[in-house]
Coordinates of C-alpha atoms and ligand atoms in Angstrom, one line a residue:
M1 CA 0.0 -0.1 -0.1
G2 CA 1.3 3.5 -0.9
K3 CA 2.5 5.7 1.8
T4 CA -0.1 8.5 0.6
S5 CA -3.0 6.4 0.9
K6 CA -1.7 5.2 4.4
D7 CA -1.2 8.8 5.5
K8 CA -4.8 9.8 4.6
R9 CA -6.3 7.5 7.0
D10 CA -4.7 9.2 10.0
V11 CA -7.0 10.2 12.8
Y12 CA -6.8 14.0 11.9
Y13 CA -7.6 13.5 8.0
R14 CA -10.6 11.3 9.1
Q15 CA -11.8 13.9 11.9
A16 CA -11.4 16.9 9.0
K17 CA -13.8 14.5 6.9
E18 CA -16.3 14.2 9.6
E19 CA -16.4 17.7 10.8
G20 CA -16.4 19.3 7.4
W21 CA -12.8 21.0 7.2
R22 CA -11.4 21.2 3.8
A23 CA -8.1 19.9 4.9
R24 CA -6.7 18.3 7.9
S25 CA -4.4 21.4 8.3
A26 CA -7.3 23.0 10.4
F27 CA -6.2 21.0 13.2
K28 CA -2.9 22.8 13.2
L29 CA -4.5 26.2 13.8
M30 CA -6.6 24.9 16.4
H31 CA -3.8 23.2 18.2
I32 CA -1.7 26.5 17.9
N33 CA -4.7 28.3 19.4
D34 CA -5.1 25.7 22.3
Q35 CA -1.5 26.3 23.0
F36 CA -1.1 30.0 22.7
G37 CA -4.8 31.5 22.6
V38 CA -3.9 33.2 19.1
L39 CA -7.6 33.7 18.3
D40 CA -8.4 35.1 21.6
N41 CA -10.1 38.5 21.1
V42 CA -9.4 38.6 17.6
Q43 CA -11.8 40.2 15.1
R44 CA -9.7 41.1 12.1
A45 CA -7.3 38.6 10.7
V46 CA -5.3 38.1 7.3
D47 CA -4.9 34.3 6.4
L48 CA -2.0 34.4 3.8
C49 CA -1.8 31.1 1.5
A50 CA -5.3 30.0 2.5
A51 CA -6.3 27.4 -0.1
P52 CA -8.2 25.2 0.1
G53 CA -9.3 27.1 3.0
S54 CA -9.4 25.1 6.4
W55 CA -7.6 27.7 8.2
S56 CA -9.9 30.3 6.9
Q57 CA -12.8 28.0 7.9
V58 CA -11.2 27.9 11.7
L59 CA -11.1 31.8 11.7
S60 CA -14.6 32.0 10.1
R61 CA -16.2 29.8 12.9
K62 CA -14.3 31.3 15.8
L63 CA -14.5 34.9 14.8
Y64 CA -17.6 35.3 12.7
D65 CA -20.1 32.4 13.2
C66 CA -19.8 32.9 17.2
C67 CA -21.1 36.7 17.0
L68 CA -24.8 36.8 18.1
T69 CA -25.8 40.1 16.2
D70 CA -25.3 41.3 12.6
D71 CA -23.5 44.6 14.3
Q72 CA -21.1 42.2 15.9
K73 CA -20.4 40.3 12.6
S74 CA -19.9 43.8 10.8
E75 CA -17.0 44.3 13.0
V76 CA -15.5 41.2 11.8
K77 CA -12.8 41.3 9.1
I78 CA -11.3 38.2 7.7
V79 CA -9.0 38.6 4.4
A80 CA -7.8 35.3 2.8
V81 CA -5.4 35.1 0.0
D82 CA -3.9 32.5 -2.2
L83 CA -2.6 31.9 -5.6
Q84 CA -5.4 29.5 -6.5
A85 CA -9.0 30.3 -6.2
M86 CA -11.1 28.9 -3.4
A87 CA -14.8 28.0 -2.6
P88 CA -16.7 31.1 -0.8
I89 CA -16.5 30.9 3.2
R90 CA -18.9 32.9 5.5
G91 CA -17.5 36.1 6.7
V92 CA -14.3 35.8 4.6
V93 CA -13.2 38.0 1.8
Q94 CA -11.0 36.4 -0.7
L95 CA -8.2 37.5 -2.8
Q96 CA -6.5 35.4 -5.5
G97 CA -3.0 36.4 -6.1
D98 CA 0.9 36.0 -5.3
I99 CA 1.7 37.1 -1.9
T100 CA 5.3 37.9 -3.1
K101 CA 4.0 40.5 -5.7
Q102 CA 3.6 44.1 -4.7
S103 CA 0.1 44.4 -6.3
T104 CA -1.3 41.6 -4.0
A105 CA 0.4 43.1 -1.0
K106 CA -1.1 46.4 -1.8
A107 CA -4.6 44.7 -2.3
I108 CA -4.4 43.1 1.3
I109 CA -3.2 46.2 2.6
S110 CA -5.9 48.4 1.2
H111 CA -8.4 46.1 3.6
F112 CA -6.8 47.7 6.7
N113 CA -6.0 51.4 5.7
Y114 CA -8.7 52.7 7.8
G115 CA -6.6 53.8 10.8
D116 CA -5.0 52.3 13.9
D117 CA -8.1 51.0 15.4
K118 CA -9.2 48.9 12.2
K119 CA -5.8 47.2 11.8
A120 CA -5.5 43.2 12.1
Q121 CA -5.1 41.8 15.0
L122 CA -3.6 38.5 13.5
V123 CA -1.7 37.4 10.3
V124 CA -1.2 33.8 9.6
C125 CA 0.7 32.2 7.0
D126 CA 0.6 28.5 6.0
G127 CA 2.5 28.9 2.7
A128 CA 4.4 26.2 1.1
P129 CA 5.7 26.3 -2.7
D130 CA 5.4 23.4 -4.9
V131 CA 7.9 21.3 -3.8
T132 CA 10.3 20.2 -6.6
G133 CA 12.7 18.1 -4.7
V134 CA 15.3 20.4 -5.8
H135 CA 16.4 21.7 -2.7
E136 CA 18.2 25.0 -3.4
M137 CA 15.0 25.9 -5.4
D138 CA 12.3 24.8 -2.7
E139 CA 14.3 26.7 0.0
Y140 CA 14.7 29.8 -2.2
M141 CA 10.8 29.7 -2.9
Q142 CA 9.9 29.3 0.8
S143 CA 12.2 32.1 1.8
Q144 CA 10.1 34.3 -0.4
L145 CA 6.9 33.4 1.4
I146 CA 8.1 34.1 4.9
I147 CA 9.7 37.4 3.8
S148 CA 6.4 38.5 1.9
A149 CA 4.3 37.3 4.9
L150 CA 6.5 39.4 7.2
S151 CA 6.5 42.4 5.2
I152 CA 2.6 42.3 4.8
A153 CA 2.4 42.1 8.6
T154 CA 4.5 45.1 9.2
F155 CA 1.6 47.0 7.3
V156 CA -1.4 45.5 8.5
L157 CA -1.0 44.5 12.1
E158 CA -2.1 46.6 15.0
S159 CA 0.5 47.1 18.0
G160 CA 0.5 44.0 20.1
G161 CA -0.8 42.0 17.2
K162 CA 0.1 38.3 16.4
F163 CA 2.0 36.6 13.4
V164 CA 1.9 32.7 12.8
A165 CA 4.0 31.2 9.9
K166 CA 4.8 27.9 8.8
I167 CA 8.8 27.3 8.7
F168 CA 10.8 24.6 7.9
K169 CA 13.7 22.9 10.0
G170 CA 17.0 24.8 8.3
N171 CA 20.5 26.2 9.1
A172 CA 19.0 29.8 8.9
N173 CA 16.6 29.8 11.7
C174 CA 18.7 32.0 13.9
M175 CA 18.4 34.8 11.1
L176 CA 14.8 34.1 11.1
E177 CA 14.6 34.5 14.9
S178 CA 16.6 37.7 15.0
R179 CA 14.3 39.2 12.4
L180 CA 11.3 38.3 14.1
L181 CA 12.4 39.6 17.3
S182 CA 12.8 43.0 15.7
F183 CA 9.1 43.2 15.1
F184 CA 7.8 40.9 17.9
N185 CA 8.6 40.8 21.9
N186 CA 7.6 37.3 21.9
F187 CA 8.6 34.4 19.6
Q188 CA 8.4 30.7 19.7
I189 CA 8.5 27.3 17.7
Y190 CA 5.9 25.1 18.0
K191 CA 5.0 21.9 16.2
P192 CA 1.4 21.0 16.7
P193 CA 0.6 17.2 17.3
S194 CA -1.5 17.3 13.9
S195 CA 1.7 18.1 12.1
R196 CA 2.9 15.0 10.7
P197 CA 6.3 13.7 12.6
S198 CA 7.8 12.8 9.1
S199 CA 7.5 16.6 8.0
N200 CA 10.2 19.1 8.8
E201 CA 7.6 22.0 9.3
A202 CA 6.9 23.6 12.4
F203 CA 5.4 27.3 13.3
V204 CA 6.6 30.4 14.5
V205 CA 4.2 31.8 16.9
C206 CA 4.9 35.5 17.4
C207 CA 3.1 37.9 19.9
D208 CA 3.1 41.4 20.9
F209 CA 4.1 43.2 17.5
R210 CA 5.9 46.5 17.6
L211 CA 7.4 48.6 14.7
P212 CA 10.9 49.3 15.8
P213 CA 11.1 53.2 16.3
G214 CA 11.8 54.8 13.0
Y215 CA 10.9 51.9 10.9
I216 CA 8.7 52.5 7.9
P217 CA 6.8 49.3 6.6
Q218 CA 7.8 48.4 3.3
V219 CA 7.0 45.8 0.7
I220 CA 10.3 43.6 -0.2
N221 CA 10.9 40.9 -2.7
P222 CA 14.6 40.2 -2.3
A223 CA 14.0 38.1 -5.4
R224 CA 13.1 41.1 -7.6
D225 CA 14.0 44.2 -5.7
D226 CA 17.4 45.7 -4.6
F227 CA 16.3 45.6 -1.2
R228 CA 19.1 48.2 -0.2
Q229 CA 17.6 50.6 -2.8
V230 CA 14.2 50.1 -1.4
A231 CA 15.3 50.7 2.0
R232 CA 17.3 53.7 1.1
L233 CA 14.0 55.3 -0.6
T234 CA 12.2 55.2 2.9
G235 CA 14.8 57.6 4.1
S236 CA 14.9 55.4 7.3
A237 CA 18.1 54.6 9.0
I238 CA 16.5 51.4 10.8
N239 CA 15.2 50.3 7.5
Q240 CA 18.5 50.3 6.1
R241 CA 19.9 48.4 8.8
L242 CA 17.3 45.5 8.9
V243 CA 18.4 43.7 6.0
P244 CA 15.9 41.0 4.9
F245 CA 17.3 37.4 5.8
I246 CA 17.3 34.8 3.5
A247 CA 15.7 31.8 4.9
C248 CA 17.2 28.2 4.2
G249 CA 15.5 25.1 5.3
D250 CA 15.2 21.5 4.6
L251 CA 11.6 21.1 3.1
N252 CA 11.9 17.4 3.1
G253 CA 8.7 15.7 3.8
C254 CA 6.6 18.9 3.7
T255 CA 4.3 17.7 1.1
D256 CA 1.2 17.2 3.1
E257 CA -2.2 16.7 1.9
E258 CA -2.4 14.9 -1.5
D259 CA 0.0 13.2 -3.9
E260 CA 2.4 16.3 -4.8
D261 CA 5.2 14.4 -6.3
F262 CA 6.8 16.6 -9.3
T263 CA 7.4 14.7 -12.3
L264 CA 10.2 15.2 -14.8
E265 CA 7.7 16.9 -16.9
D266 CA 6.9 19.3 -14.0
L267 CA 10.5 20.3 -13.5
E268 CA 11.0 21.1 -17.2
M269 CA 8.2 23.3 -17.0
T270 CA 9.4 25.0 -14.1
Y271 CA 13.0 25.4 -15.7
D272 CA 11.1 26.8 -18.8
D273 CA 8.9 29.2 -16.8
M274 CA 12.3 30.6 -15.2
I275 CA 14.2 30.9 -18.3
N276 CA 11.2 32.7 -20.1
D277 CA 10.5 35.0 -17.2
V278 CA 12.2 38.3 -18.1
D279 CA 11.5 39.6 -14.6
F280 CA 13.4 36.8 -12.9
P281 CA 16.7 38.2 -11.8
S282 CA 19.6 37.1 -13.8
E283 CA 21.8 36.1 -10.6
F284 CA 19.2 33.8 -9.5
K285 CA 19.0 32.4 -13.0
D286 CA 22.5 31.9 -13.1
E287 CA 22.3 30.0 -9.9
L288 CA 19.4 28.0 -10.4
E289 CA 19.9 26.8 -14.3
P290 CA 22.5 24.5 -13.5
V291 CA 20.8 22.9 -10.6
L292 CA 17.7 22.5 -12.5
L293 CA 19.4 21.1 -15.5
G294 CA 21.4 18.9 -13.3
E295 CA 18.1 17.5 -11.7
I296 CA 16.2 17.2 -15.3
A297 CA 19.5 15.3 -16.4
V298 CA 19.5 12.6 -13.5
R299 CA 15.7 12.1 -13.7
S300 CA 15.9 11.5 -17.6
A301 CA 18.6 9.1 -17.2
E302 CA 16.6 7.3 -14.4
R303 CA 13.6 7.1 -16.3
D304 CA 15.5 5.9 -19.5
W305 CA 17.2 3.3 -17.6
Ligands
SAM401 C1 -0.5 24.0 2.8 S1 -1.5 24.9 1.8 C2 -2.2 26.1 2.7 C3 -3.4 25.1 3.3 C4 -4.3 26.1 4.1 N1 -3.7 26.6 5.3 C5 -5.6 25.5 4.5 O1 -5.7 25.4 5.6 O2 -6.3 25.1 3.7 C6 -0.1 25.9 0.9 C7 -0.9 27.2 -0.1 O3 0.2 28.2 -0.3 C8 -0.1 28.7 -1.4 N2 1.1 29.4 -2.0 C9 2.2 28.9 -2.3 N3 3.1 30.0 -3.0 C10 2.1 31.1 -2.8 C11 2.1 32.6 -3.1 N4 3.5 32.8 -3.5 N5 1.3 33.3 -3.0 C12 0.1 33.0 -2.6 N6 -0.3 31.5 -2.0 C13 0.7 30.7 -2.2 C14 -0.5 27.3 -2.2 O4 -1.4 27.9 -3.4 C15 -1.1 26.5 -1.4 O5 -2.7 26.5 -1.7

């Protein structure tokens, strides 16, 4: 029996089916909440990388469905974003877009631009790129998600707000830690019991958000922007000191729900997309091209064998 079909029968998978959650991931957010109370007193939240929507369902049930009056419901704001479209969820505004793109970040931010008392109290990000099996590529893509989620959080979070994001075990977590401690007074790494033991994923749970004095929020995509230039443009000395970290991590075992094996054809498509993307920075192209070509050659040889 294949590993995937065996995994699917685990207790959280079955319970998710029974209780109407779109994915077993719902239990990860619920376990994080049981442990840290991240949903306590929250009315406004952002769910980044939200599809198929089980975390948004948790937010909807805990923040929206439990309101007794329409007035209370009108105070709730949940904004969910993903590359993929999602079926509607009560009380959730959905945006389809890439969170590493400035246009998507701006669209999210525009929902929380109405003064300090209307900012978000919680930002969550369960993002994971399609895993190619090429570690350099996977780590690089994951780093973009964390950096983007944190950039967006610096715009939309109110003082004292909370941030939860998926990370992968890796060598650069101390860099991530120091970056998060610049923005949050409290920070812990937690692996919920519903996260498969075979997966290298864990979650950073950050509380008590505060912007460092003088810091001006900015959307940075280190893959596309010259971040020193972007930081200089703010005119803030602290922005120029806080250089974005490049996260590294081992995404082994990060695939969670379905059969997500990348085929040789997928790899060739990824390679073509990168080569034909005129906006893809040439220094990364130079680095990733030989890695991808090597992997394609290995897999072609395996197939022909
Ligand atoms: C593990 S799933 C999230 C599961 C979700 N929390 C749930 O409970 O249903 C990871 C999601 O990250 C999304 N994703 C990956 N890269 C993204 C990006 N650059 N922008 C937006 N979403 C992204 C994927 O489309 C995928 O839906």
